Coordinates of C-alpha atoms in Angstrom, one line a residue:
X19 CA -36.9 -87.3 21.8
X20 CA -36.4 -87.0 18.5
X21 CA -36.0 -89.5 16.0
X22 CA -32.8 -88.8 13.5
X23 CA -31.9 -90.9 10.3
X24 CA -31.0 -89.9 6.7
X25 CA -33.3 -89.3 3.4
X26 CA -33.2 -88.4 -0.5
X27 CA -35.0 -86.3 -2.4
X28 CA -34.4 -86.4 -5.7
X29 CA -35.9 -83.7 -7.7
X30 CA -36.6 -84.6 -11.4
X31 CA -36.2 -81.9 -13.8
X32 CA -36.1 -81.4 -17.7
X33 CA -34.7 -77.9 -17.7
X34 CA -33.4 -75.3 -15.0
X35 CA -36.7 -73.3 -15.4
X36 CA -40.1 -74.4 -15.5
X37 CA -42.6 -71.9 -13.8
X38 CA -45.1 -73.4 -10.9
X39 CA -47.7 -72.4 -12.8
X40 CA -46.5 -74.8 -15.9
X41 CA -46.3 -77.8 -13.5
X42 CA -45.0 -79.0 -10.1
X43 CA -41.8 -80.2 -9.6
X44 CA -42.0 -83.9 -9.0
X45 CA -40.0 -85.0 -6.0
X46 CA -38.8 -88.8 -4.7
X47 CA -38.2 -89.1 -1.4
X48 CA -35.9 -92.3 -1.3
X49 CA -35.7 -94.1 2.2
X50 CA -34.2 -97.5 2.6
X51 CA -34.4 -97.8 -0.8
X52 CA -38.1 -97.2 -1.3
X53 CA -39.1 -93.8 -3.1
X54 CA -42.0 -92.2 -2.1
X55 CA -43.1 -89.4 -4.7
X56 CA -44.2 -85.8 -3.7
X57 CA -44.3 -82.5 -5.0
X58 CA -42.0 -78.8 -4.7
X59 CA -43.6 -75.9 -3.4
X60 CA -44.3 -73.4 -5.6
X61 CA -43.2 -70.5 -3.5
X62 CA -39.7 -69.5 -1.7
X63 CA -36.4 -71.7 -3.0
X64 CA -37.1 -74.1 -5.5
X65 CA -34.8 -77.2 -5.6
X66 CA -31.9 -76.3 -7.7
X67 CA -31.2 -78.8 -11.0
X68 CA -27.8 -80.3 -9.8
X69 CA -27.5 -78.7 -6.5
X70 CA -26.9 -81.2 -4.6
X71 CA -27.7 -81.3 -0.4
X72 CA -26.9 -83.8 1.8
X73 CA -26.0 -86.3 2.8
X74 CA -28.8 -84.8 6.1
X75 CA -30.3 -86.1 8.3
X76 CA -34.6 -86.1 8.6
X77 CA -35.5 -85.1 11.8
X78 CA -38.8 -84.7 13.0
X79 CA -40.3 -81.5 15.0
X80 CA -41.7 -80.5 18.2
X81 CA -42.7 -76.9 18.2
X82 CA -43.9 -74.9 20.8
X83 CA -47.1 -74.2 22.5
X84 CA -47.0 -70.0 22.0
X85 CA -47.4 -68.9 18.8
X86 CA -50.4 -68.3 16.3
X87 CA -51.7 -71.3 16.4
X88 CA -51.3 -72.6 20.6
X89 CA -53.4 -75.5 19.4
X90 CA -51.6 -77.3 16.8
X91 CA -50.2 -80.4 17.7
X92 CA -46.4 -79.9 18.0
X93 CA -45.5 -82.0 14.6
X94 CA -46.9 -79.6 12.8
X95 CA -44.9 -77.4 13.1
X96 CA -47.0 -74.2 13.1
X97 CA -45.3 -72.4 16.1
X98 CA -41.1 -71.4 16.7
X99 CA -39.4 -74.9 17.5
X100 CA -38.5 -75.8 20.9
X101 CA -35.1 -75.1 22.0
X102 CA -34.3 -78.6 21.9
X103 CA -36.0 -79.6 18.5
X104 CA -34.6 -76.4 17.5
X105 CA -30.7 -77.9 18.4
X106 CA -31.9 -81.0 16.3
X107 CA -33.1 -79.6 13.1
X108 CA -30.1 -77.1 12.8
X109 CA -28.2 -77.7 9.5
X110 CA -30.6 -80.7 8.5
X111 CA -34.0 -81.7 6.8
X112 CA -37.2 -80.9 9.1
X113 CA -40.1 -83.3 8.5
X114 CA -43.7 -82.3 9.9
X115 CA -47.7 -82.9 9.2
X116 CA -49.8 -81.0 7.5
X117 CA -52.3 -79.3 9.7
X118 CA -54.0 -75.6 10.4
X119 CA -51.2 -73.5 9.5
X120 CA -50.3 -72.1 6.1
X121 CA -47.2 -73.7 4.2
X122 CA -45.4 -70.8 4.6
X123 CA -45.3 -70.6 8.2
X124 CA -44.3 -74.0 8.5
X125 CA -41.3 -73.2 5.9
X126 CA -40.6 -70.4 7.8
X127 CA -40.9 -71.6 11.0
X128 CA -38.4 -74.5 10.0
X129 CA -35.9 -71.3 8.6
X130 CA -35.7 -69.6 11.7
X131 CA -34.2 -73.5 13.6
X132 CA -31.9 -73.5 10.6
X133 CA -33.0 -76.6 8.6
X134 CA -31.6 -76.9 5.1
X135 CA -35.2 -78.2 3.7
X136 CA -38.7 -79.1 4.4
X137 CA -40.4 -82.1 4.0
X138 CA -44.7 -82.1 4.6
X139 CA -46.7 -85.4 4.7
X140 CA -50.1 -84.8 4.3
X141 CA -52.9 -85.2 6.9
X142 CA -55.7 -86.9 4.8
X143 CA -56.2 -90.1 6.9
X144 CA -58.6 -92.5 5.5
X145 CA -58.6 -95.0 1.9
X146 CA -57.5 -93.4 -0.9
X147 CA -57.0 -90.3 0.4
X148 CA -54.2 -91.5 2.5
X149 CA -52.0 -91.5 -0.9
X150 CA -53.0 -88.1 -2.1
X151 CA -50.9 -85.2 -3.5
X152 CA -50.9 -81.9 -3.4
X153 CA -48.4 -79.0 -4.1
X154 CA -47.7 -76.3 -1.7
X155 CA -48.9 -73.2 -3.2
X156 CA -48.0 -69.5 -1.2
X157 CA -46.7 -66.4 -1.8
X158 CA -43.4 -66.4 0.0
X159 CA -40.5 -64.8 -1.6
X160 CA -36.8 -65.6 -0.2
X161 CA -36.3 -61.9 1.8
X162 CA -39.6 -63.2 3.6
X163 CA -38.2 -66.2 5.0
X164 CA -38.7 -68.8 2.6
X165 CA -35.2 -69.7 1.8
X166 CA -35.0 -73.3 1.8
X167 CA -36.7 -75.5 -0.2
X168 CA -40.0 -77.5 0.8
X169 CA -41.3 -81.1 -0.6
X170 CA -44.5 -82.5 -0.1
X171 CA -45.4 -86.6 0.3
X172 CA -48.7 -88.1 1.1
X173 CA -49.9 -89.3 4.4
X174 CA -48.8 -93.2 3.5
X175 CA -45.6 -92.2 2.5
X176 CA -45.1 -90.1 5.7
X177 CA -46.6 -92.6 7.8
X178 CA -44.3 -95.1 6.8
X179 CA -41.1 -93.0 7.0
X180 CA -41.9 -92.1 10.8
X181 CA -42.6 -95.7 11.3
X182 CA -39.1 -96.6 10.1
X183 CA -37.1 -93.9 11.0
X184 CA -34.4 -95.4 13.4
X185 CA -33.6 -97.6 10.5
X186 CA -32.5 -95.4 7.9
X187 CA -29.1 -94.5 5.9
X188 CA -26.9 -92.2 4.7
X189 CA -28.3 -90.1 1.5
X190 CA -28.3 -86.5 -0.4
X191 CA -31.2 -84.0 -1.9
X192 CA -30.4 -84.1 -6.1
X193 CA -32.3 -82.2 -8.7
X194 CA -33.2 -84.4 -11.8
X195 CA -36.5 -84.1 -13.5
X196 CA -40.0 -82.0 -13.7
X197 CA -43.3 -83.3 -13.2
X198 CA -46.2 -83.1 -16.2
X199 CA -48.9 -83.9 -13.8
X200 CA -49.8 -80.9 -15.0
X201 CA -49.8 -78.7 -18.2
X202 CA -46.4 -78.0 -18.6
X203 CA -46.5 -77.1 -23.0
X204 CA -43.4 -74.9 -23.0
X205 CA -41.2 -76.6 -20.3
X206 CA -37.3 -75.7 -21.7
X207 CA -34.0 -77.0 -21.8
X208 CA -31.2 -74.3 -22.4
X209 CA -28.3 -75.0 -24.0
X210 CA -25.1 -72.6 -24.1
X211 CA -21.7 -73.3 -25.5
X212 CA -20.6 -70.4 -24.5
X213 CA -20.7 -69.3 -28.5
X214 CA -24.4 -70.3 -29.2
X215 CA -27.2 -70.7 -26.9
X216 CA -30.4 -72.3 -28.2
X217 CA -33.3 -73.3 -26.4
X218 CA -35.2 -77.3 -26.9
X219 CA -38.8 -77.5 -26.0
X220 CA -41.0 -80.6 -24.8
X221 CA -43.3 -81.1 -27.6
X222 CA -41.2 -80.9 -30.9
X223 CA -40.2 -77.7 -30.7
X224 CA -36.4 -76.2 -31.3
X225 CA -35.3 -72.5 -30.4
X226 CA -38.3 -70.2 -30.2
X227 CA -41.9 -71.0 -31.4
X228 CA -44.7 -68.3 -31.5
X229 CA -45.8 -67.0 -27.7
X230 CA -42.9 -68.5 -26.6
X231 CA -40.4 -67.4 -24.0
X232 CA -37.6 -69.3 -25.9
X233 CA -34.3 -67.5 -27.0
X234 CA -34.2 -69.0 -30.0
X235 CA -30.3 -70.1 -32.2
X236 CA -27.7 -67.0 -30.2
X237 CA -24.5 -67.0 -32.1
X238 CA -21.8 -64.7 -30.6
X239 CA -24.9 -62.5 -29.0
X240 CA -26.6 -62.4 -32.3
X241 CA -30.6 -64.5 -32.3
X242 CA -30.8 -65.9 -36.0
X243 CA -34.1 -68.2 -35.0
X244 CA -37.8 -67.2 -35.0
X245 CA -39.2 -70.8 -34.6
X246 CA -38.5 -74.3 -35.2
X247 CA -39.8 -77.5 -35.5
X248 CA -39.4 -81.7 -35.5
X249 CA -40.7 -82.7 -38.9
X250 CA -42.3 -86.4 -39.6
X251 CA -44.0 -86.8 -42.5
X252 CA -45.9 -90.7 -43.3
X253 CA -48.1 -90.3 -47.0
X254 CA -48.1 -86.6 -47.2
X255 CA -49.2 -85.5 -43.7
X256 CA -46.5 -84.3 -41.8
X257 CA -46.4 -83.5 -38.1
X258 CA -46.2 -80.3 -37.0
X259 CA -47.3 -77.3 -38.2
X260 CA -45.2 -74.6 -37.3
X261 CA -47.6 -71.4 -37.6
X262 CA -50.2 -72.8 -36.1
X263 CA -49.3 -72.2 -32.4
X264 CA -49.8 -75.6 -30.8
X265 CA -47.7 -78.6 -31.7
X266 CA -49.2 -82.1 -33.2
X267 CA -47.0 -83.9 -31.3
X268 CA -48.1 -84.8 -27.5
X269 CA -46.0 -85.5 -24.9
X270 CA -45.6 -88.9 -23.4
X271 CA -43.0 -90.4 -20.7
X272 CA -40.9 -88.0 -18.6
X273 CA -38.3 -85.5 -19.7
X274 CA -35.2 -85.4 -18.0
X275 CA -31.3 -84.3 -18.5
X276 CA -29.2 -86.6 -19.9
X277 CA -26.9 -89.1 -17.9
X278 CA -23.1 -87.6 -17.9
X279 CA -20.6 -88.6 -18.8
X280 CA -23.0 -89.4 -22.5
X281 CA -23.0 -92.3 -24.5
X282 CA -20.4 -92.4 -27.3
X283 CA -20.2 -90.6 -30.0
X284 CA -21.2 -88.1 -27.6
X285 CA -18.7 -88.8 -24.7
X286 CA -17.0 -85.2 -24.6
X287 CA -20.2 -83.7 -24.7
X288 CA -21.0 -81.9 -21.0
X289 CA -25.1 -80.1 -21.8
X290 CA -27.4 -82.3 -23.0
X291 CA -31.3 -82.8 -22.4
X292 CA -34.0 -85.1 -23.6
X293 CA -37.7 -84.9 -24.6
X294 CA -40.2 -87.1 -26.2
X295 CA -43.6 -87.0 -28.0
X296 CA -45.9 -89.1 -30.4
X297 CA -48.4 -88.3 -32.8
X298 CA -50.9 -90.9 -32.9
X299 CA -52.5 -90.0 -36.2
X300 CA -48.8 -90.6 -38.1
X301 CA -48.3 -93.5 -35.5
X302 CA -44.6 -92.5 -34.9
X303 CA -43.3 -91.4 -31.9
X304 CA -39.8 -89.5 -31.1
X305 CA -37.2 -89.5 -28.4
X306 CA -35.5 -86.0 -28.8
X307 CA -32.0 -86.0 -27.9
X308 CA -30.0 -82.7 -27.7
X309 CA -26.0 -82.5 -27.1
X310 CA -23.9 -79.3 -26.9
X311 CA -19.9 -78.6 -25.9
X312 CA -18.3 -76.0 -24.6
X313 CA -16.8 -73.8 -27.1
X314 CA -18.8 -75.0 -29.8
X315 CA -20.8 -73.2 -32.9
X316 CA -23.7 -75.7 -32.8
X317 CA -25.8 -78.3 -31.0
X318 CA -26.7 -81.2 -32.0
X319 CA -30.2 -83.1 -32.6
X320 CA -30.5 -86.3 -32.3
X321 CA -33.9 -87.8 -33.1
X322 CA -35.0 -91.3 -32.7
X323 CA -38.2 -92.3 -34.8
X324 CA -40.0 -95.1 -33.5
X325 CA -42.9 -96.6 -35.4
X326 CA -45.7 -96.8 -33.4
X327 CA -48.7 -97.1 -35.4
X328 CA -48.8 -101.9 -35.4
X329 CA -48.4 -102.1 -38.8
X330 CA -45.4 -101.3 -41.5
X331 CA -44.7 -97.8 -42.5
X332 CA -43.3 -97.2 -45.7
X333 CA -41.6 -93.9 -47.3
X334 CA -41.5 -92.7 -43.9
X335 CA -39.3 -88.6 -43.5
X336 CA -37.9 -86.8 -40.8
X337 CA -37.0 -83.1 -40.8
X338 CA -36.1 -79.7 -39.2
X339 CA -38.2 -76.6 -40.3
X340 CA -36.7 -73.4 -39.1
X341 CA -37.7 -69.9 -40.1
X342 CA -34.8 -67.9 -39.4
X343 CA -34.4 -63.8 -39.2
X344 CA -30.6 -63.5 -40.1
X345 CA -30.8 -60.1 -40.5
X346 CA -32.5 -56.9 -38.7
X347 CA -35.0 -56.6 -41.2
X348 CA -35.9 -60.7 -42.0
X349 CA -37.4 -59.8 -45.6
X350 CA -33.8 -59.1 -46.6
X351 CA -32.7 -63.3 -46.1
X352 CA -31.3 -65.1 -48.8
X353 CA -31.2 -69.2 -48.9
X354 CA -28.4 -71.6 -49.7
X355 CA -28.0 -75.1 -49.6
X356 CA -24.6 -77.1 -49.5
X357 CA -25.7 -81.1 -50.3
X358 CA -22.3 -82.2 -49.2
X359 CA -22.8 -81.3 -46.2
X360 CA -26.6 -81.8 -46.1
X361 CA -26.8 -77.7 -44.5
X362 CA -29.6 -75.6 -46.1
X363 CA -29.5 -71.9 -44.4
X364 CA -29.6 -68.5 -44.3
X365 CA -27.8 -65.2 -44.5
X366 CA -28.8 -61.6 -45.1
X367 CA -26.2 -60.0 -47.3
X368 CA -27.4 -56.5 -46.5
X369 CA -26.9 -56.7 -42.8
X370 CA -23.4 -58.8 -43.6
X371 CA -24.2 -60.9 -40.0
X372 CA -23.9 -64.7 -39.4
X373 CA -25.0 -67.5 -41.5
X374 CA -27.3 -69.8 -39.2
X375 CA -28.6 -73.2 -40.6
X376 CA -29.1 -77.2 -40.0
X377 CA -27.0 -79.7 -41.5
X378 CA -26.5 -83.4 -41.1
X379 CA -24.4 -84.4 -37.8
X380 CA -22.9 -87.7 -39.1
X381 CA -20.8 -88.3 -42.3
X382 CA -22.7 -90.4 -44.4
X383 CA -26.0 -89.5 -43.6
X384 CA -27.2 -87.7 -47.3
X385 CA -28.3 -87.2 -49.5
X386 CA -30.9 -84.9 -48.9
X387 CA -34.6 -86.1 -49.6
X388 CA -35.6 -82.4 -49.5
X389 CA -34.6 -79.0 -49.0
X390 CA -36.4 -75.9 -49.2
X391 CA -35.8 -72.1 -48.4
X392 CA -39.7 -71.0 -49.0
X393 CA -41.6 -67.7 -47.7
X394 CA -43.8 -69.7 -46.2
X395 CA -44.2 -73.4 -45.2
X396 CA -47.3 -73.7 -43.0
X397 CA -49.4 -76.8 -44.7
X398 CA -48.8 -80.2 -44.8
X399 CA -48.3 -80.2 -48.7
X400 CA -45.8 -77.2 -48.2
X401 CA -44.0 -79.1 -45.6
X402 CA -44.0 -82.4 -47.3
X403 CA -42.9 -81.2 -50.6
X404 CA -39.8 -79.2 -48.8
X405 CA -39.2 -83.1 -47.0
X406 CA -39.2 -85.1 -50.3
X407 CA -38.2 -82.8 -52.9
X408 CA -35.1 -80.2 -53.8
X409 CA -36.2 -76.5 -54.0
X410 CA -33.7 -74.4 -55.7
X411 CA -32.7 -71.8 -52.7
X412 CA -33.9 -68.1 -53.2
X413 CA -31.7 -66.4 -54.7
X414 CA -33.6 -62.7 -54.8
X415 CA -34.5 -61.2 -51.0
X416 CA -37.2 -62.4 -48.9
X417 CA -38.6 -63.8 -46.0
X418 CA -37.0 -67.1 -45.6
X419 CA -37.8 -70.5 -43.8
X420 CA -35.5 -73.2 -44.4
X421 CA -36.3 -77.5 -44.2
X422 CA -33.2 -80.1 -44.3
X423 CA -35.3 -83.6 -44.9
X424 CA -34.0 -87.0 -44.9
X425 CA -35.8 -90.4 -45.9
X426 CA -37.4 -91.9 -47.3
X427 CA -37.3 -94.8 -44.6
X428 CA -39.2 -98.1 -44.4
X429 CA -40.3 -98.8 -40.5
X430 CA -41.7 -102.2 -39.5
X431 CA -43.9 -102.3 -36.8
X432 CA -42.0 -101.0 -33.7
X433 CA -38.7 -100.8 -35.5
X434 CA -37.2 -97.2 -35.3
X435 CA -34.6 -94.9 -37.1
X436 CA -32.6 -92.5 -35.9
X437 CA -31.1 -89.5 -37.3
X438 CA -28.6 -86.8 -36.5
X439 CA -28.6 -83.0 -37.1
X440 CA -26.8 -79.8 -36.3
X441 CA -27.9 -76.3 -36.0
X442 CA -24.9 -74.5 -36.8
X443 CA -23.8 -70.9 -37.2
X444 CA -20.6 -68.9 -38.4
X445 CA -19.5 -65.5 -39.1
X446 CA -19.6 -66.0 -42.6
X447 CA -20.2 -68.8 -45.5
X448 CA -16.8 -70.2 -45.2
X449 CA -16.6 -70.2 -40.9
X450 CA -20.6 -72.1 -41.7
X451 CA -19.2 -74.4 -43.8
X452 CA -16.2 -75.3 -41.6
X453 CA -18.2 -75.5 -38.6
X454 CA -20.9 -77.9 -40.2
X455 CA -18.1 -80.3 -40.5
X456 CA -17.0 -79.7 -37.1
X457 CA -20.5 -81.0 -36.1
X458 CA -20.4 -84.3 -38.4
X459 CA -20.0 -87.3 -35.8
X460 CA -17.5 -89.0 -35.1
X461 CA -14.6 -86.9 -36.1
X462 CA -16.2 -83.6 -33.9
X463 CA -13.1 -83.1 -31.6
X464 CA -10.2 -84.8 -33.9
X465 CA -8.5 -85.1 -37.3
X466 CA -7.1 -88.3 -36.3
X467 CA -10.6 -89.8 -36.9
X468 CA -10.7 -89.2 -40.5
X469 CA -10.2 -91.8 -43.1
X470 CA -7.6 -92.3 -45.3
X471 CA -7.7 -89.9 -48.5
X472 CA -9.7 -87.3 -46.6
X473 CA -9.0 -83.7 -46.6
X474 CA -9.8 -82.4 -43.0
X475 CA -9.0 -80.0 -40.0
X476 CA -10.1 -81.0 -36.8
X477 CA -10.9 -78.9 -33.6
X478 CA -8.9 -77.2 -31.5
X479 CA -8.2 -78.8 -27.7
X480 CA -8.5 -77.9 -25.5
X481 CA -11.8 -75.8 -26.4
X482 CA -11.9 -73.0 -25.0
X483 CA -7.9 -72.3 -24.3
X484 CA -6.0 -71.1 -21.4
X485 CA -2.3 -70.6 -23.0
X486 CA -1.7 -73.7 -25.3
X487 CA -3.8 -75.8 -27.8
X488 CA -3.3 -78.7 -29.9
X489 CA -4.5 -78.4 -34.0
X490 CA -4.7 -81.4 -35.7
X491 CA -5.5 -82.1 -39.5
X492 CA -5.2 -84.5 -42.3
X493 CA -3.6 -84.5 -45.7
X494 CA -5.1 -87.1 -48.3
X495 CA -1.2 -86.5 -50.4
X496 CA 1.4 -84.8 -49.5
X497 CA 1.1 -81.0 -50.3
X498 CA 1.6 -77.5 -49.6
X499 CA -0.2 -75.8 -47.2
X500 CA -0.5 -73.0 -44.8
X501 CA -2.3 -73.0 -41.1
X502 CA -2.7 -70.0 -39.8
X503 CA -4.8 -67.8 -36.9
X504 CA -7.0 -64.7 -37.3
X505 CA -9.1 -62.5 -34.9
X506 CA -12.3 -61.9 -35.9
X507 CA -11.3 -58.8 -37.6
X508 CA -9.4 -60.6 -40.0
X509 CA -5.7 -60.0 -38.8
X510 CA -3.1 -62.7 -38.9
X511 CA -1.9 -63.3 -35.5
X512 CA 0.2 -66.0 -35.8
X513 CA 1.5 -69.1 -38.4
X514 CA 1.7 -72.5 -37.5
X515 CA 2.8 -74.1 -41.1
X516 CA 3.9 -72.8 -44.0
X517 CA 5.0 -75.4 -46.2
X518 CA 5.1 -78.9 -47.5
X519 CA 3.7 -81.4 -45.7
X520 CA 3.3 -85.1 -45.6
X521 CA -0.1 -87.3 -46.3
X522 CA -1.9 -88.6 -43.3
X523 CA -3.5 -87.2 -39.5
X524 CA -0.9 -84.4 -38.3
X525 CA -0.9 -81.9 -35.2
X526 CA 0.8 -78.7 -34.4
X527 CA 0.8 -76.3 -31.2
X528 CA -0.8 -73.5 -30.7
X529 CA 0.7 -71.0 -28.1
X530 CA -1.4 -67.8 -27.4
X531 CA 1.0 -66.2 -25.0
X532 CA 0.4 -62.7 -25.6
X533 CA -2.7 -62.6 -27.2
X534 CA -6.0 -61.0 -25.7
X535 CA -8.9 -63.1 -24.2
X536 CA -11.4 -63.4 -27.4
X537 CA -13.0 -65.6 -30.7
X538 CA -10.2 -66.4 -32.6
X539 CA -10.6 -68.5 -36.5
X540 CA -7.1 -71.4 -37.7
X541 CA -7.7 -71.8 -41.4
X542 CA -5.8 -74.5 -43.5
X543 CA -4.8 -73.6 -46.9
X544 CA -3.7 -75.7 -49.9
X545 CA -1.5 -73.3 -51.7
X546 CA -0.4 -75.6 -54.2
X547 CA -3.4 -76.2 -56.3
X548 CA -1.6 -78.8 -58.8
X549 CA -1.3 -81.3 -55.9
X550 CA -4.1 -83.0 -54.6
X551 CA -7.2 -80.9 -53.3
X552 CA -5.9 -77.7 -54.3
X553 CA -7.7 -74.4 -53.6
X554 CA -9.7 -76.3 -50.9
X555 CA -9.8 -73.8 -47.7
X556 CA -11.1 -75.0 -44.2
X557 CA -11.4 -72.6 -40.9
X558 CA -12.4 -73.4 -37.1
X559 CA -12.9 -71.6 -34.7
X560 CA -11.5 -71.4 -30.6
X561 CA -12.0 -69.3 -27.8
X562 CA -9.1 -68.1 -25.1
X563 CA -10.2 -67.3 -22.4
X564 CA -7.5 -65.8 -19.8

């Protein structure tokens, strides 16, 4: 009676949340290798971003002739299911035609035979018309009977898919990307480490802009980050405006997670999402790519610039603006910029909390163009100058917003740059500093990375720890030194070396039998400050987790 074969939908998605209202969730239904687009209902269970269901098979429906609508042709599926097609759709994927009934019913109907998910082809029959969309709007919450998901195709697609159904194959339901076929401004990606969590928008924005829903930079439960912003500045106008609440950059293409496992340097990495946006004034366009690891005390940004504009842009400069609130009381944050490291940020000596700021991700990357910890930063001349020139950090109290610029950068026609930064955190200057190197690419997760005649300690694996963890670091002479763990109240809880050591990449073990779940710093000490890089101090931090 009924025809029975297999079918994917694969549900597009930038971020785990992006309200109905914002958009529809795009949806492929793949069959035979064909994909045949639709949208999510926007009521009842949403498909999940990597839930995977399947592989199912599509079965089509016969309902009843009682029920609220004793009219409705049976593929509908408006009334209770027969027994029969009831047996059939158990456990798998239910597709029927749109008709009389609300979408609700016919998700709820398809509930009470058990089927897994819902798939509605439209019943527009004629031209055009034939390939429309719509979504499936209700108000249906999951204690009223909408508990499986719902996707809806157009008539052609439908059509076609009956047509071929006894040839079909193997294949599962998986969540990838969201729709922008409609406004969709503040559609987020949520990263979280575990020890930070930070939020990437669609349309140049980082952490939390005004009117936002965003979470902002969250170190160890602590929200440093007010708003933030991709900078690009071409002959002193500079795209976008933080303060002005709506970005200059507009959205083109699709935004979507990253692939995993990621592209080297970023192969470890396990959160990552993508987003990108033009501005057609500047004639640049940027693909926005974010990566984040467990454990870790920062994400990194990874911007590609793209000129767009058909002719050769010269003195071209990228940036991050962030106005971070390190303290309870914001007017109290003081700015400080470490060139080394390419890191301008923030701290609020009176509240004694974490340092938050953005630094360069990769080791060669400076110097800085520009750097500025200003009040206030909300015109293109105040933006550019903060890209292009070096502002002496504040060194009295005040309300600070911070810019870490790089360029300038010559772009032929449809030639691109890209450039790397971090948004870091740590309990104090010294933890910031340490874990700004951490996020400098390549030598993130090792000490065996470094070059010859490099001072370094590299991160702890594994990241967060069970029991045991590896500590490697590098000595550009042989020296003295001392490698020690603290909790985060400062006590010494244990001593890996004390001693001389030789030059070169070296590891020791870490055993935390004993020791409490909990943030725990390693610091590397030179004690001997006549040999080598003496007085130079480095700390890391790892989490156990029992």
């Amino acid at each position: 009676m009924n025809a029975v074969r297999y079918v994917l939908l694969a549900l597009f998605a930038l971020a785990p949340v992006c309200a109905s209202a914002q958009g529809p969730d795009s949806v492929h239904v793949e069959y035979q290798g064909t994909e045949y687009p639709g949208y999510g209902a926007a009521f009842g269970q949403r498909f999940n971003l990597g839930e995977e269901i399947g592989p199912l098979p599509l079965v089509t429906v016969e309902s009843g002739p009682t029920g609220e609508f004793p009219d409705s042709p049976p593929d509908e599926g408006c009334n209770p299911y027969t027994p029969e097609s009831a047996a059939e759709v158990e456990g798998n994927i239910a597709i029927v035609e749109r008709g009389v009934c609300t979408f609700v019913l016919k998700v709820q109907n398809a509930v009470a035979a058990g089927a897994v998910a819902v798939v509605v082809f439209n019943d527009e029959r004629e031209g055009p018309e034939s390939e429309t969309l719509v979504q499936m709007g209700g108000d249906c919450e999951p204690e009223e009977g909408c508990t499986i998901p719902a996707a809806f195709i157009s008539r052609a697609s439908g059509l076609e898919i009956l047509t071929n159904l006894e040839f079909g194959g193997p294949a599962i339901i998986i969540p990838i990307r969201v729709s922008y076929e409609l406004p969709c401004f503040h559609c987020v990606g949520t990263h979280d480490t575990g020890t930070v969590k930070f939020d990437v928008f669609d349309q140049g924005f980082l952490g939390t802009d005004i009117g936002f829903a965003g979470q902002g930079f969250v170190f160890d439960g602590v929200n440093g980050l007010f708003v933030s912003t991709v900078l690009v500045g071409v002959d002193g106008n500079v795209a976008t405006n933080p303060y002005d609440g709506a970005s200059e950059w507009t959205r083109f293409g699709d935004g979507m997670m990253l692939p995993a496992p990621f592209p080297e340097p970023f192969d470890d990495f396990d959160q990552g999402f993508i987003a990108a946006f033009e501005n057609t004034d500047l004639g640049v366009r940027v693909t926005e790519r974010s990566y984040s690891r467990a454990g870790d005390p920062f994400v990194i940004v990874e911007l590609e610039v793209e000129n767009v504009s058909g002719s050769d842009l010269e003195d071209v400069y990228v940036g991050i603006f962030a106005d971070w609130d390190a303290g309870t009381t914001s007017a109290d944050d003081r700015g400080g910029v470490n060139e080394e490291l390419g890191l301008v940020y923030v701290f609020d000596p009176v509240e004694a909390g974490p340092y938050f700021g953005v630094s360069w991700s990769e080791k060669a990357m400076g110097p800085l163009s520009g750097y500025s910890t200003d009040t206030a930063m909300g015109t293109d001349a105040q933006l550019w100058e903060a890209l292009t020139t070096a502002v002496a950090p504040g060194a009295e109290p005040a309300e600070r917003a911070a810019v870490t610029g790089t360029g300038p950068y010559d772009l032929a026609a449809g030639s691109s740059q890209t450039v790397r930064f971090a948004f870091v955190a740590g309990v104090d200057l010294a933890d910031l500093l340490a874990n700004a190197r951490r996020a400098q690419l390549p030598i993130a997760t090792s000490a065996e990375a470094t070059p010859a005649g490099t001072f370094a300690l590299g991160a702890a694996y594994p990241n967060p720890l069970s029991d045991r963890a590896t500590i490697g670091f590098t000595l550009p002479t042989a020296q003295r030194v001392r490698l020690a763990v603290y909790d985060v109240l400062g006590r010494e809880v244990a001593v890996l070396v004390d001693g001389a050591r030789p030059a070169g990449a070296q590891a020791v073990a870490f055993d935390a039998a004993g020791l409490p779940s909990g943030v725990y710093l390693y610091r590397l000490e030179v004690t001997d400050p006549a040999r080598g890089a003496g007085g130079t101090v480095l700390t890391q931090r790892l989490t156990l987790v029992r």
